[in-house]
Amino acid sequence: MAARTLAALTAAALAVALSAFAAPSASAAPECSDIEVIFARGTDEAPGIGKVGKAFVDTLKPMVKGKSVSTYAVKYPATWDFMKAAIGANDMSKRVQTIAAQCPKTKIVLGGYSQGAAVVDVVATAPIAGLGYTAPLPAALAPRITSIVVFGNPSARIGNPLTRMSMVYGARTADLCAPADPVCSLGRDWDSHVRYQESGLVKLGAEWAAKLIKAADQKPAAPKSDAAQGTSATSTR
């Protein structure tokens, strides 16, 4: 009798332990907000959306009053090993795919700062896998991304801002570079790279995102490129 009782208790304990590793239930699905900002932080910032990402979201919210805004912090090392940016690109792409599948009405805004901007570059310009990027964004999901806003984008330094690199998303992108920021321009003012929250460019980026969100509310199709390009070009003001 004691042996049977011990066996039953052991089985119950094992079942409880295994339940911790069970597949997530339906309740684990993301809550669907009106807008989700998927943001990749900069090099050496603590996990999360980073200071620039927080400033961007905090500035955007009052501009889209009446709409719920959620955030997703892209998961990647953000270390000085820049090749690992592909990890972030995979995570960002997978998050877009998850939201697109589970939240059909949610408008998606992609954002990134510094190395995080490079993460966005990969997602927006690489239609096939390569160099550690294993989860390309399906072309069919492009309309779900309402806008892209990046700050201090390294590719802009060599004359390839995302507005130019991406034929699909360029017209929906604000690629913003602070004056003399050596990461995204030929300038030499390193302080400008860490002062985006104070530069006025965060507000400009939020205004850009809010404008395209409102346009998407009024018209399902993406805004015309000729109207968008004037604002989305790399800013140096």
Short mmCIF file of C-alpha atoms in Angstrom, two decimals:
data_model
loop_
_atom_site.label_atom_id
_atom_site.label_comp_id
_atom_site.label_asym_id
_atom_site.label_seq_id
_atom_site.Cartn_x
_atom_site.Cartn_y
_atom_site.Cartn_z
CA MET A 1 0.00 0.00 0.00
CA ALA A 2 2.79 2.38 0.92
CA ALA A 3 4.57 1.52 -2.32
CA ARG A 4 1.48 2.35 -4.38
CA THR A 5 1.03 5.66 -2.53
CA LEU A 6 4.67 6.59 -3.12
CA ALA A 7 4.35 5.73 -6.80
CA ALA A 8 1.24 7.90 -7.13
CA LEU A 9 2.93 10.84 -5.44
CA THR A 10 5.98 10.44 -7.66
CA ALA A 11 3.84 10.41 -10.79
CA ALA A 12 1.98 13.52 -9.67
CA ALA A 13 5.22 15.37 -8.97
CA LEU A 14 6.58 14.38 -12.38
CA ALA A 15 3.44 15.62 -14.08
CA VAL A 16 3.73 19.00 -12.34
CA ALA A 17 7.41 19.26 -13.32
CA LEU A 18 6.72 18.40 -16.95
CA SER A 19 3.88 20.91 -17.14
CA ALA A 20 6.45 23.69 -16.77
CA PHE A 21 7.89 22.68 -20.13
CA ALA A 22 4.60 22.26 -21.94
CA ALA A 23 3.86 24.27 -25.05
CA PRO A 24 2.41 27.72 -24.38
CA SER A 25 -1.36 27.84 -24.18
CA ALA A 26 -3.57 30.07 -26.27
CA SER A 27 -3.57 32.57 -23.40
CA ALA A 28 0.15 33.12 -24.05
CA ALA A 29 -0.63 34.73 -27.40
CA PRO A 30 0.25 38.43 -27.63
CA GLU A 31 -2.44 40.92 -26.72
CA CYS A 32 -3.51 42.78 -29.82
CA SER A 33 -3.03 46.52 -29.59
CA ASP A 34 -3.95 49.08 -32.22
CA ILE A 35 -0.25 49.79 -32.83
CA GLU A 36 2.85 47.78 -31.98
CA VAL A 37 6.31 49.34 -32.08
CA ILE A 38 8.99 46.70 -32.58
CA PHE A 39 12.26 48.38 -31.62
CA ALA A 40 15.90 47.27 -31.59
CA ARG A 41 18.14 49.02 -29.05
CA GLY A 42 21.66 50.29 -29.67
CA THR A 43 25.05 48.80 -28.82
CA ASP A 44 25.71 48.19 -25.12
CA GLU A 45 22.23 49.25 -24.04
CA ALA A 46 20.51 47.06 -21.47
CA PRO A 47 17.86 44.63 -22.74
CA GLY A 48 14.66 46.45 -23.65
CA ILE A 49 13.86 49.07 -26.26
CA GLY A 50 16.62 51.40 -25.02
CA LYS A 51 16.54 55.12 -24.25
CA VAL A 52 15.92 56.24 -27.81
CA GLY A 53 13.21 53.64 -28.27
CA LYS A 54 11.46 54.72 -25.07
CA ALA A 55 11.66 58.39 -26.03
CA PHE A 56 10.22 57.54 -29.46
CA VAL A 57 7.28 55.57 -28.05
CA ASP A 58 6.57 58.14 -25.32
CA THR A 59 6.50 60.87 -27.97
CA LEU A 60 4.33 58.84 -30.35
CA LYS A 61 1.57 57.96 -27.88
CA PRO A 62 0.07 61.47 -27.51
CA MET A 63 0.09 61.79 -31.30
CA VAL A 64 -2.20 58.78 -31.71
CA LYS A 65 -4.67 59.50 -28.92
CA GLY A 66 -7.41 56.94 -28.55
CA LYS A 67 -5.23 54.10 -29.83
CA SER A 68 -3.43 51.53 -27.74
CA VAL A 69 0.32 51.29 -28.30
CA SER A 70 2.34 48.24 -27.31
CA THR A 71 6.08 47.71 -27.61
CA TYR A 72 8.28 44.73 -28.35
CA ALA A 73 11.97 44.82 -27.50
CA VAL A 74 13.99 42.95 -30.10
CA LYS A 75 16.04 40.21 -28.45
CA TYR A 76 19.68 40.21 -29.50
CA PRO A 77 23.08 40.72 -27.80
CA ALA A 78 23.67 44.35 -28.95
CA THR A 79 27.37 43.85 -28.24
CA TRP A 80 30.38 45.03 -30.23
CA ASP A 81 30.19 41.78 -32.20
CA PHE A 82 28.10 43.35 -34.95
CA MET A 83 27.71 40.10 -36.87
CA LYS A 84 25.26 39.09 -34.16
CA ALA A 85 22.88 41.76 -35.40
CA ALA A 86 21.47 38.92 -37.51
CA ILE A 87 20.08 37.44 -34.29
CA GLY A 88 18.09 40.62 -33.83
CA ALA A 89 16.94 40.59 -37.43
CA ASN A 90 15.62 37.06 -37.00
CA ASP A 91 13.77 38.03 -33.82
CA MET A 92 12.30 41.18 -35.35
CA SER A 93 11.11 39.33 -38.44
CA LYS A 94 9.56 36.55 -36.38
CA ARG A 95 7.75 39.08 -34.20
CA VAL A 96 6.29 40.77 -37.28
CA GLN A 97 5.13 37.39 -38.53
CA THR A 98 3.56 36.54 -35.17
CA ILE A 99 1.68 39.82 -34.90
CA ALA A 100 0.56 39.65 -38.53
CA ALA A 101 -0.87 36.18 -37.95
CA GLN A 102 -2.48 36.73 -34.56
CA CYS A 103 -3.42 40.41 -34.66
CA PRO A 104 -4.77 41.19 -38.15
CA LYS A 105 -5.78 44.76 -37.26
CA THR A 106 -2.60 45.81 -35.49
CA LYS A 107 -0.48 48.37 -37.31
CA ILE A 108 3.24 47.61 -37.05
CA VAL A 109 6.00 50.20 -36.70
CA LEU A 110 9.62 49.04 -36.94
CA GLY A 111 12.34 51.06 -35.25
CA GLY A 112 15.97 50.90 -34.28
CA TYR A 113 18.84 52.96 -32.99
CA SER A 114 22.50 52.63 -34.03
CA GLN A 115 23.21 48.88 -34.26
CA GLY A 116 19.47 48.43 -33.86
CA ALA A 117 19.00 50.44 -37.05
CA ALA A 118 21.28 47.94 -38.79
CA VAL A 119 18.97 45.18 -37.52
CA VAL A 120 16.07 46.94 -39.22
CA ASP A 121 18.14 47.32 -42.40
CA VAL A 122 18.50 43.55 -42.64
CA VAL A 123 14.78 42.90 -42.17
CA ALA A 124 13.78 45.58 -44.67
CA THR A 125 16.29 44.76 -47.41
CA ALA A 126 17.09 41.03 -47.27
CA PRO A 127 14.38 38.94 -48.99
CA ILE A 128 16.42 35.72 -48.66
CA ALA A 129 18.36 34.03 -45.88
CA GLY A 130 22.10 34.50 -45.52
CA LEU A 131 24.94 35.39 -43.11
CA GLY A 132 23.01 34.20 -40.08
CA TYR A 133 19.71 35.72 -41.14
CA THR A 134 17.40 32.73 -41.29
CA ALA A 135 13.90 34.20 -41.04
CA PRO A 136 13.32 36.56 -44.00
CA LEU A 137 10.11 38.53 -43.87
CA PRO A 138 7.58 37.19 -46.41
CA ALA A 139 6.81 39.76 -49.10
CA ALA A 140 3.10 39.32 -48.47
CA LEU A 141 3.50 40.90 -45.04
CA ALA A 142 5.01 44.15 -46.31
CA PRO A 143 1.68 46.03 -46.20
CA ARG A 144 1.37 45.26 -42.47
CA ILE A 145 4.35 47.48 -41.68
CA THR A 146 2.92 50.97 -41.54
CA SER A 147 6.25 52.77 -41.13
CA ILE A 148 9.91 52.40 -40.23
CA VAL A 149 11.89 54.89 -38.13
CA VAL A 150 15.62 54.49 -37.53
CA PHE A 151 18.14 56.70 -35.78
CA GLY A 152 21.91 56.84 -36.27
CA ASN A 153 21.87 54.22 -39.00
CA PRO A 154 25.44 53.05 -39.87
CA SER A 155 24.52 52.35 -43.50
CA ALA A 156 23.70 56.03 -44.00
CA ARG A 157 27.37 56.86 -43.39
CA ILE A 158 28.31 55.15 -46.65
CA GLY A 159 25.50 56.80 -48.57
CA ASN A 160 22.95 54.02 -48.24
CA PRO A 161 20.16 55.17 -45.93
CA LEU A 162 17.25 52.78 -45.69
CA THR A 163 15.15 55.21 -47.71
CA ARG A 164 17.43 54.40 -50.63
CA MET A 165 18.25 50.75 -49.95
CA SER A 166 14.69 49.45 -49.75
CA MET A 167 12.39 49.71 -52.75
CA VAL A 168 9.61 48.15 -50.66
CA TYR A 169 9.86 50.20 -47.46
CA GLY A 170 11.88 53.25 -48.50
CA ALA A 171 8.83 55.45 -48.98
CA ARG A 172 7.57 54.51 -45.52
CA THR A 173 10.90 55.12 -43.79
CA ALA A 174 12.37 57.97 -41.79
CA ASP A 175 16.15 57.41 -41.62
CA LEU A 176 17.26 60.10 -39.17
CA CYS A 177 20.84 61.21 -38.56
CA ALA A 178 21.85 63.87 -36.04
CA PRO A 179 24.18 66.60 -37.30
CA ALA A 180 27.81 65.45 -37.32
CA ASP A 181 26.98 62.00 -35.91
CA PRO A 182 29.97 59.91 -37.09
CA VAL A 183 27.94 56.69 -37.06
CA CYS A 184 25.58 57.86 -39.79
CA SER A 185 27.51 60.72 -41.39
CA LEU A 186 31.05 61.90 -42.02
CA GLY A 187 30.87 64.12 -38.94
CA ARG A 188 33.05 63.81 -35.85
CA ASP A 189 30.76 64.75 -32.99
CA TRP A 190 30.38 61.53 -31.02
CA ASP A 191 28.22 63.28 -28.44
CA SER A 192 25.54 63.80 -31.06
CA HIS A 193 25.18 60.04 -31.40
CA VAL A 194 24.03 59.69 -27.81
CA ARG A 195 21.73 62.70 -27.74
CA TYR A 196 18.91 61.74 -30.07
CA GLN A 197 16.36 62.23 -27.30
CA GLU A 198 17.42 65.89 -27.14
CA SER A 199 17.96 66.53 -30.84
CA GLY A 200 14.38 66.95 -31.99
CA LEU A 201 14.76 63.96 -34.31
CA VAL A 202 12.81 61.67 -31.99
CA LYS A 203 9.85 64.01 -32.32
CA LEU A 204 10.31 64.15 -36.09
CA GLY A 205 10.34 60.35 -36.24
CA ALA A 206 7.23 60.08 -34.08
CA GLU A 207 5.44 62.62 -36.28
CA TRP A 208 6.37 60.55 -39.33
CA ALA A 209 5.04 57.33 -37.78
CA ALA A 210 1.83 59.02 -36.60
CA LYS A 211 1.24 60.51 -40.04
CA LEU A 212 1.46 57.13 -41.76
CA ILE A 213 -0.67 55.45 -39.10
CA LYS A 214 -3.41 58.00 -39.73
CA ALA A 215 -3.01 57.57 -43.48
CA ALA A 216 -3.38 53.80 -43.09
CA ASP A 217 -6.59 54.34 -41.09
CA GLN A 218 -8.05 56.32 -43.96
CA LYS A 219 -6.68 54.21 -46.81
CA PRO A 220 -5.63 50.54 -46.64
CA ALA A 221 -2.91 50.94 -49.28
CA ALA A 222 0.56 52.28 -48.45
CA PRO A 223 1.08 56.03 -48.97
CA LYS A 224 2.38 57.09 -52.38
CA SER A 225 6.14 57.27 -52.55
CA ASP A 226 6.26 60.78 -54.00
CA ALA A 227 4.44 62.14 -50.97
CA ALA A 228 6.57 60.25 -48.49
CA GLN A 229 10.06 60.62 -49.87
CA GLY A 230 10.30 64.29 -48.99
CA THR A 231 10.08 63.52 -45.29
CA SER A 232 11.69 60.11 -45.17
CA ALA A 233 15.06 61.16 -46.53
CA THR A 234 17.93 61.09 -44.07
CA SER A 235 17.69 64.14 -41.86
CA THR A 236 20.68 66.16 -40.77
CA ARG A 237 18.94 69.07 -39.18
#
